[in-house]
Amino acid sequence: MTARRLAEWAAGLTIEAIPEETRRAALRHLLDGVGNAIGARRRGQGGPGLAVARGLGGPAQAHPLGDSEAISAPAAAFANGVLMHALDFDDTHAGALVHPTTVVAPAVLAVAEEVGASGAEAVTALVAGLEVACRLGAAAPHGFHARGLHATAVVGPLAGAVAAGLLYGEGADRLTDAIGIAASSSGGLLEFLDTGANTKILHPGNAGFSGVLAARLAREGASGPESVLEGRRGLYRALADRAVDPESIVADLGTRWESSNIGIKPYPSCQLMHASLDAVARALADAERHGVEVSSSQITSIAVDVHPDSVDIVCGPGTGTRSPRSVYDAKFDLPWSVAALVHDGAVTVDTYGAESIARPEVATTAALVEIVPVPDDRPAADAAGRAVITLADSTRVVGEVPCSRGTSGQPMDDAAVAEKFRGNTGAGDAVDALVEAVLGLCDATSVKAITSLAAAVVG
């Protein structure tokens, strides 16, 4: 069974068996996740999740990022999952359309602190969990979303359970049970897209929490169905709208590292609009280079190519016809985000502030955005981008990109991720020390330096 094969691989994984470049990529993603969590706290995002986590009770085992007081490990995993995802600035595996770090890193940080795991043990669990999350999602590209489910919330509990179980010292039998148990917590409705609610930020928190609980339950003797992935009432048949080849989940385990293909976001918005934003930015830059003045008052239309699988998520009913209903709504409104880029010259965390989304001039430009569904053999999050801006004098400015920045086709290096991190956290000695602590985790005796420095940065 596929769950057992995943469990057997994970149980036998060692830090030495993980290629250096894969380890380094995992640490970049951990750095990005920690930075996003601190950035959310600095901007007052994710507060309800953090408040609820603090009130769950239990022994002091692990710290929410930025807190000086410890709470129970499951609660800490919940808090950190919510914080890492609150800005929608966290990484994405394009083929899986999953946010892997937000469901794995919270479980790793919480359980590693609880059990006193070494840095190498934490990184091994992190890589194992990331690999599971990416492979489970990539087996049914867009299949969960087509059923109205958030893929991150579907595969997240299973990936978190594997990572937590490894840190608890469990072998293949108990890891198999943990995967089977965790799958009963899979879910995550996308109904927020039709209302502007921000329930999506809770999904990684729920996944981390459920993953740690599943690992603990398996450790205490609870059983989970070994057939939970390919069974006739299993994860994919119940929750995915695509046929799945179970062999694709475990093919080339240990030699092909899907976790090395996770992309890091340059924009704090849904990944499915990033190629379009890059294409518009390219068009504006090319126009400036050729001496063509482009202002919002001159634009008569902005035609944007969009992968068909993306249309219902970032170009849904109401987008382009009104101002966003909430900050979170704006992050899934491609026409409005394109218009904001035209007006501001950039899309940043501040773009999605309460005052920013209420600007009537941006809404007016958003109404000029035309969505052109263009089929692409690649997954939606890995598709090319193209934009055509037409001006009042009939001048056409075209921008094209092969894929969005930050994805595996145009990856961010350590320096770029550290720059994004400092944009989220600010500068200072504690920030510099935190960057070093995260990137040097393989050689650390524990994860405590990360949690203590995060508390110092947040203050």
Coordinates of C-alpha atoms in Angstrom, one line a residue:
M1 CA 0.0 0.0 0.0
T2 CA 1.2 3.5 -0.8
A3 CA 0.9 4.9 2.7
R4 CA 3.2 2.1 4.0
R5 CA 5.7 2.7 1.2
L6 CA 5.9 6.4 2.1
A7 CA 6.2 5.5 5.8
E8 CA 9.0 3.0 5.1
W9 CA 10.9 5.5 3.1
A10 CA 10.5 8.2 5.7
A11 CA 11.5 5.9 8.5
G12 CA 14.7 5.1 6.8
L13 CA 15.6 8.6 5.8
T14 CA 18.8 10.1 7.2
I15 CA 20.4 13.5 6.9
E16 CA 23.3 12.0 5.0
A17 CA 20.9 10.6 2.4
I18 CA 19.5 14.0 1.6
P19 CA 21.4 15.8 -1.1
E20 CA 23.1 19.1 0.0
E21 CA 21.0 21.1 -2.5
T22 CA 17.8 19.6 -1.2
R23 CA 18.8 20.3 2.4
R24 CA 19.7 23.9 1.5
A25 CA 16.3 24.3 -0.3
A26 CA 14.5 23.1 2.8
L27 CA 16.3 25.6 5.0
R28 CA 15.4 28.4 2.6
H29 CA 11.8 27.4 2.8
L30 CA 12.0 27.3 6.6
L31 CA 13.5 30.7 6.6
D32 CA 10.7 32.0 4.4
G33 CA 8.1 30.4 6.6
V34 CA 9.6 31.9 9.8
G35 CA 9.8 35.3 8.1
N36 CA 6.2 35.2 6.9
A37 CA 5.0 34.3 10.5
I38 CA 6.9 37.2 12.0
G39 CA 5.7 39.5 9.2
A40 CA 2.1 38.5 10.0
R41 CA 2.6 39.3 13.6
R42 CA 4.1 42.7 12.8
R43 CA 1.1 43.5 10.7
G44 CA -1.5 42.2 13.1
Q45 CA -2.5 39.3 11.0
G46 CA -3.4 35.8 12.3
G47 CA -4.2 37.1 15.8
P48 CA -7.4 35.0 16.4
G49 CA -5.5 31.8 15.6
L50 CA -2.7 32.8 17.9
A51 CA -5.1 33.8 20.7
V52 CA -7.0 30.5 20.5
A53 CA -3.8 28.5 20.4
R54 CA -2.6 30.2 23.6
G55 CA -5.9 29.2 25.3
L56 CA -5.9 25.5 24.4
G57 CA -4.0 24.6 27.6
G58 CA -1.7 21.7 28.1
P59 CA 2.0 21.5 29.2
A60 CA 4.6 24.1 28.1
Q61 CA 6.3 22.2 25.2
A62 CA 6.9 24.6 22.3
H63 CA 6.8 28.3 21.4
P64 CA 4.6 30.0 18.8
L65 CA 7.0 32.0 16.7
G66 CA 7.5 35.4 18.4
D67 CA 6.2 34.3 21.9
S68 CA 8.4 34.0 24.9
E69 CA 6.0 31.6 26.7
A70 CA 5.6 28.0 25.6
I71 CA 2.3 26.1 25.0
S72 CA 1.5 22.5 24.1
A73 CA 3.1 21.2 20.9
P74 CA -0.1 20.7 19.0
A75 CA -1.3 24.2 19.9
A76 CA 2.1 25.7 18.8
A77 CA 1.9 23.9 15.5
F78 CA -1.6 25.3 15.0
A79 CA -0.5 28.9 15.8
N80 CA 2.6 28.7 13.6
G81 CA 0.6 27.2 10.7
V82 CA -1.8 30.1 10.8
L83 CA 0.9 32.7 11.2
M84 CA 3.0 31.3 8.3
H85 CA 0.0 31.4 6.0
A86 CA -1.7 34.6 7.2
L87 CA -0.2 37.0 4.6
D88 CA -0.6 34.4 1.7
F89 CA 3.1 35.0 1.1
D90 CA 4.2 31.4 1.7
D91 CA 5.7 29.0 -0.7
T92 CA 3.9 26.8 -3.3
H93 CA 4.7 23.6 -5.1
A94 CA 3.3 24.4 -8.6
G95 CA 2.6 20.8 -9.6
A96 CA 0.7 20.0 -6.4
L97 CA -0.8 23.5 -5.8
V98 CA 0.1 23.0 -2.2
H99 CA 1.7 25.3 0.4
P100 CA 4.1 22.6 1.9
T101 CA 6.1 24.6 4.4
T102 CA 3.1 25.9 6.3
V103 CA 1.9 22.4 7.1
V104 CA 5.2 20.8 7.8
A105 CA 7.5 23.4 9.4
P106 CA 5.0 24.2 12.2
A107 CA 4.8 20.5 13.2
V108 CA 8.6 20.2 13.0
L109 CA 9.4 23.2 15.1
A110 CA 6.8 22.2 17.7
V111 CA 7.7 18.6 18.1
A112 CA 11.5 19.1 17.7
E113 CA 11.3 21.6 20.6
E114 CA 9.1 19.3 22.6
V115 CA 11.4 16.3 22.4
G116 CA 14.7 18.1 22.2
A117 CA 15.6 16.9 18.7
S118 CA 18.8 17.9 17.1
G119 CA 18.9 20.3 14.1
A120 CA 19.8 17.4 11.8
E121 CA 16.8 15.4 13.1
A122 CA 14.6 18.4 12.6
V123 CA 15.8 19.0 9.0
T124 CA 15.4 15.3 8.2
A125 CA 11.8 15.4 9.3
L126 CA 11.3 18.7 7.5
V127 CA 12.5 17.2 4.2
A128 CA 10.4 14.1 4.7
G129 CA 7.3 16.0 5.4
L130 CA 7.8 18.4 2.5
E131 CA 8.4 15.5 0.1
V132 CA 5.2 13.8 1.2
A133 CA 3.1 17.0 0.9
C134 CA 4.4 17.7 -2.6
R135 CA 4.0 14.2 -3.9
L136 CA 0.5 13.7 -2.5
G137 CA -0.7 17.0 -4.1
A138 CA 1.1 16.4 -7.4
A139 CA -0.7 13.1 -7.8
A140 CA -3.9 15.0 -8.4
P141 CA -3.0 18.4 -9.9
H142 CA -5.9 20.7 -9.2
G143 CA -8.1 17.7 -8.4
F144 CA -8.9 18.8 -4.9
H145 CA -9.6 22.4 -5.9
A146 CA -12.0 21.1 -8.6
R147 CA -14.0 19.6 -5.7
G148 CA -14.0 22.9 -3.8
L149 CA -11.3 21.8 -1.4
H150 CA -8.0 23.5 -0.5
A151 CA -5.2 21.0 -1.5
T152 CA -3.0 22.2 1.3
A153 CA -5.7 21.3 3.9
V154 CA -6.2 17.9 2.3
V155 CA -2.6 16.7 2.2
G156 CA -1.3 18.8 5.1
P157 CA -2.3 16.6 8.0
L158 CA -0.7 13.6 6.4
A159 CA 2.6 15.4 5.8
G160 CA 2.6 16.9 9.2
A161 CA 1.9 13.5 10.7
V162 CA 5.0 12.0 8.9
A163 CA 7.2 14.8 10.1
A164 CA 6.0 14.7 13.7
G165 CA 6.1 10.9 13.8
L166 CA 9.7 10.8 12.8
L167 CA 10.6 13.3 15.6
Y168 CA 8.7 11.1 18.0
G169 CA 11.0 8.3 16.9
E170 CA 8.3 6.1 15.3
G171 CA 9.1 3.4 12.7
A172 CA 7.2 2.5 9.6
D173 CA 4.3 0.7 11.3
R174 CA 3.3 3.7 13.5
L175 CA 4.0 6.2 10.6
T176 CA 1.6 4.2 8.4
D177 CA -1.0 4.4 11.2
A178 CA -0.3 8.1 11.6
I179 CA -0.9 8.7 7.9
G180 CA -4.2 6.8 8.0
I181 CA -5.3 8.6 11.1
A182 CA -4.4 12.1 9.7
A183 CA -6.3 11.6 6.5
S184 CA -9.6 11.6 8.5
S185 CA -8.8 15.3 9.3
S186 CA -8.4 16.3 5.6
G187 CA -10.7 19.0 4.3
G188 CA -10.5 22.7 3.9
L189 CA -13.4 24.3 2.0
L190 CA -12.8 27.0 -0.7
E191 CA -16.1 28.7 0.0
F192 CA -14.2 31.8 1.3
L193 CA -13.6 32.7 -2.3
D194 CA -17.3 33.7 -2.7
T195 CA -17.4 35.8 0.5
G196 CA -14.0 37.4 1.2
A197 CA -13.7 35.5 4.5
N198 CA -10.2 34.5 5.6
T199 CA -10.8 31.0 6.8
K200 CA -8.1 29.8 4.4
I201 CA -5.4 31.0 6.8
L202 CA -6.7 28.5 9.4
H203 CA -6.1 25.5 7.1
P204 CA -2.4 25.1 7.6
G205 CA -2.9 25.5 11.4
N206 CA -5.5 22.8 11.4
A207 CA -3.2 20.6 9.3
G208 CA -0.2 21.0 11.7
F209 CA -2.4 20.5 14.7
S210 CA -4.0 17.3 13.2
G211 CA -0.6 16.0 12.1
V212 CA 0.9 16.2 15.5
L213 CA -2.3 14.6 17.1
A214 CA -2.2 11.8 14.5
A215 CA 1.4 11.0 15.3
R216 CA 0.6 11.0 19.0
L217 CA -2.4 8.8 18.5
A218 CA -0.4 6.3 16.5
R219 CA 2.3 6.3 19.2
E220 CA -0.4 5.4 21.8
G221 CA -1.7 2.5 19.7
A222 CA -4.5 4.0 17.5
S223 CA -4.7 2.5 14.1
G224 CA -5.2 4.0 10.7
P225 CA -6.2 2.4 7.4
E226 CA -3.2 1.4 5.4
S227 CA -5.3 1.8 2.2
V228 CA -6.1 5.4 3.0
L229 CA -4.7 6.7 -0.2
E230 CA -5.8 4.3 -2.9
G231 CA -8.8 2.7 -1.1
R232 CA -12.3 2.9 -2.6
R233 CA -13.2 5.3 0.3
G234 CA -9.8 6.7 0.5
L235 CA -8.4 10.2 0.2
Y236 CA -8.4 10.6 -3.6
R237 CA -11.6 8.8 -4.4
A238 CA -13.5 10.8 -1.8
L239 CA -11.9 14.2 -2.2
A240 CA -10.2 14.5 -5.7
D241 CA -11.8 15.1 -9.1
R242 CA -8.9 13.5 -11.0
A243 CA -7.9 9.9 -11.5
V244 CA -4.7 9.1 -9.5
D245 CA -1.9 6.7 -10.2
P246 CA -0.7 5.7 -6.7
E247 CA 2.7 4.7 -8.1
S248 CA 3.4 8.4 -9.0
I249 CA 3.4 9.2 -5.3
V250 CA 6.3 6.9 -4.5
A251 CA 8.1 6.8 -7.8
D252 CA 11.9 7.6 -7.4
L253 CA 11.7 8.2 -3.7
G254 CA 15.1 9.2 -2.5
T255 CA 16.4 10.0 -6.0
R256 CA 13.9 12.6 -7.3
W257 CA 13.3 15.3 -4.7
E258 CA 10.0 17.2 -5.4
S259 CA 10.7 19.3 -2.3
S260 CA 13.5 21.0 -4.4
N261 CA 10.8 22.2 -6.8
I262 CA 8.9 24.3 -4.3
G263 CA 8.6 28.0 -5.3
I264 CA 8.9 31.0 -3.1
K265 CA 6.5 33.8 -3.6
P266 CA 7.5 37.3 -4.6
Y267 CA 4.0 38.6 -4.2
P268 CA 1.7 38.2 -1.1
S269 CA -1.2 36.9 -3.1
C270 CA -2.6 33.7 -4.6
Q271 CA 0.2 31.9 -6.7
L272 CA -2.2 31.5 -9.6
M273 CA -2.0 35.2 -10.5
H274 CA 1.8 35.6 -10.2
A275 CA 2.6 34.8 -13.8
S276 CA 0.0 37.5 -14.9
L277 CA 1.5 40.0 -12.5
D278 CA 5.0 39.3 -13.8
A279 CA 3.7 39.7 -17.4
V280 CA 2.2 43.0 -16.7
A281 CA 5.3 44.2 -14.9
R282 CA 7.4 43.1 -17.9
A283 CA 5.1 45.0 -20.2
L284 CA 5.4 48.2 -18.1
A285 CA 9.2 47.8 -17.9
D286 CA 9.5 47.3 -21.7
A287 CA 7.3 50.3 -22.4
E288 CA 9.5 52.5 -20.2
R289 CA 12.7 51.2 -21.8
H290 CA 11.3 52.1 -25.2
G291 CA 10.1 55.5 -24.1
V292 CA 6.4 54.7 -24.2
E293 CA 4.5 56.4 -21.4
V294 CA 1.9 54.2 -19.8
S295 CA -0.5 55.7 -17.2
S296 CA -3.8 54.5 -15.9
S297 CA -5.6 57.3 -17.7
Q298 CA -4.3 56.2 -21.1
I299 CA -5.2 52.5 -20.7
T300 CA -8.2 51.3 -22.6
S301 CA -7.7 47.6 -21.9
I302 CA -5.4 45.1 -20.3
A303 CA -5.8 41.6 -21.7
V304 CA -4.3 38.9 -19.5
D305 CA -3.8 35.2 -20.4
V306 CA -4.9 32.9 -17.6
H307 CA -4.7 29.1 -17.2
P308 CA -8.3 27.7 -17.3
D309 CA -7.8 26.0 -13.9
S310 CA -7.0 29.4 -12.4
V311 CA -10.0 31.3 -13.7
D312 CA -12.6 30.3 -11.1
I313 CA -10.1 30.9 -8.2
V314 CA -8.6 34.3 -9.1
C315 CA -11.1 35.7 -11.6
G316 CA -14.3 34.6 -10.0
P317 CA -17.7 36.4 -9.9
G318 CA -17.4 40.0 -9.0
T319 CA -13.7 40.4 -9.7
G320 CA -13.0 43.4 -11.8
T321 CA -16.5 44.8 -11.2
R322 CA -16.1 46.1 -7.7
S323 CA -13.6 46.9 -5.0
P324 CA -12.5 43.8 -3.0
R325 CA -14.8 42.9 -0.1
S326 CA -11.8 42.4 2.2
V327 CA -8.1 42.4 2.4
Y328 CA -8.1 38.6 1.8
D329 CA -10.6 38.9 -1.1
A330 CA -8.1 41.2 -2.8
K331 CA -5.4 38.5 -2.7
F332 CA -7.6 36.4 -4.9
D333 CA -8.7 39.2 -7.3
L334 CA -6.5 39.1 -10.3
P335 CA -8.0 42.1 -12.1
W336 CA -7.7 44.3 -9.0
S337 CA -4.1 43.1 -8.3
V338 CA -3.1 43.9 -11.9
A339 CA -4.7 47.3 -11.5
A340 CA -2.8 47.9 -8.3
L341 CA 0.4 47.0 -10.0
V342 CA -0.3 49.5 -12.8
H343 CA -1.0 52.3 -10.2
D344 CA 1.8 51.5 -7.7
G345 CA 4.5 50.0 -9.8
A346 CA 4.7 47.0 -7.4
V347 CA 2.6 44.6 -5.4
T348 CA 3.7 44.3 -1.7
V349 CA 2.2 43.4 1.6
D350 CA 1.1 47.1 1.9
T351 CA -0.8 46.7 -1.4
Y352 CA -3.3 44.6 0.4
G353 CA -4.1 47.0 3.2
A354 CA -7.6 48.1 4.2
E355 CA -7.1 51.7 2.8
S356 CA -5.4 50.4 -0.3
I357 CA -8.2 48.1 -1.4
A358 CA -10.8 50.9 -1.1
R359 CA -9.2 53.1 -3.8
P360 CA -11.8 53.9 -6.4
E361 CA -9.1 54.7 -9.1
V362 CA -7.7 51.1 -8.8
A363 CA -11.2 49.6 -9.1
T364 CA -11.8 51.7 -12.3
T365 CA -8.6 50.3 -13.8
A366 CA -9.5 46.8 -12.7
A367 CA -12.7 47.0 -14.8
L368 CA -10.5 47.4 -17.9
V369 CA -8.8 44.0 -17.3
E370 CA -9.9 41.3 -19.7
I371 CA -9.3 37.6 -18.8
V372 CA -8.3 35.4 -21.7
P373 CA -8.4 31.7 -20.7
V374 CA -5.5 30.0 -22.5
P375 CA -5.0 26.2 -22.1
D376 CA -1.5 25.1 -21.0
D377 CA -0.2 21.6 -20.6
R378 CA 1.5 22.6 -17.4
P379 CA -0.2 23.0 -14.0
A380 CA -1.9 26.3 -13.5
A381 CA 0.7 27.6 -10.9
D382 CA 3.5 26.8 -13.4
A383 CA 2.0 28.3 -16.5
A384 CA 3.4 31.1 -18.6
G385 CA 2.1 34.6 -18.4
R386 CA 1.1 37.1 -21.1
A387 CA -0.4 40.6 -20.9
V388 CA -1.3 43.1 -23.6
I389 CA -1.9 46.7 -22.5
T390 CA -3.7 48.8 -25.1
L391 CA -3.6 52.6 -24.9
A392 CA -6.0 55.3 -26.1
D393 CA -3.8 55.9 -29.2
S394 CA -4.0 52.2 -30.1
T395 CA -0.5 51.5 -28.9
R396 CA -0.1 48.0 -27.7
V397 CA 2.4 47.0 -25.0
V398 CA 3.1 43.3 -24.6
G399 CA 4.7 41.4 -21.7
E400 CA 5.5 37.7 -21.7
V401 CA 7.1 35.4 -19.1
P402 CA 7.8 31.7 -19.3
C403 CA 6.8 31.2 -15.7
S404 CA 6.5 33.3 -12.6
R405 CA 9.4 34.5 -10.5
G406 CA 10.3 32.3 -7.5
T407 CA 9.1 29.0 -9.1
S408 CA 11.6 26.3 -10.0
G409 CA 12.0 27.8 -13.5
Q410 CA 13.1 31.1 -12.0
P411 CA 14.1 30.3 -8.4
M412 CA 15.2 32.6 -5.6
D413 CA 18.6 32.0 -4.1
D414 CA 19.6 32.4 -0.5
A415 CA 20.3 36.1 -0.8
A416 CA 16.9 36.8 -2.4
V417 CA 15.1 34.8 0.3
A418 CA 17.0 36.6 3.0
E419 CA 16.1 39.9 1.5
K420 CA 12.4 38.9 1.5
F421 CA 12.8 37.7 5.1
R422 CA 14.2 41.1 6.2
G423 CA 11.3 42.8 4.3
N424 CA 9.0 40.9 6.6
T425 CA 10.9 41.1 9.8
G426 CA 12.8 44.4 9.7
A427 CA 16.5 44.7 10.3
G428 CA 18.8 44.4 13.3
D429 CA 21.3 42.1 15.0
A430 CA 18.5 39.7 16.2
V431 CA 17.2 39.4 12.6
D432 CA 20.7 38.6 11.3
A433 CA 21.2 36.0 14.0
L434 CA 17.9 34.4 13.2
V435 CA 18.8 34.1 9.5
E436 CA 22.0 32.4 10.5
A437 CA 20.2 30.1 13.0
V438 CA 17.7 28.9 10.4
L439 CA 20.2 28.4 7.6
G440 CA 22.6 26.7 10.0
L441 CA 20.0 24.4 11.5
C442 CA 21.7 21.2 10.3
D443 CA 24.6 21.8 12.6
A444 CA 22.6 23.0 15.6
T445 CA 22.0 21.0 18.7
S446 CA 18.3 22.0 18.8
V447 CA 15.7 24.4 17.3
K448 CA 15.7 26.6 20.5
A449 CA 17.8 29.3 18.9
I450 CA 15.1 29.8 16.3
T451 CA 12.3 30.2 18.7
S452 CA 14.2 32.4 21.1
L453 CA 15.5 34.7 18.4
A454 CA 12.0 34.9 16.8
A455 CA 10.7 36.1 20.2
A456 CA 13.5 38.7 20.4
V457 CA 12.7 40.0 16.9
V458 CA 9.0 40.3 17.6
G459 CA 9.8 41.8 21.0

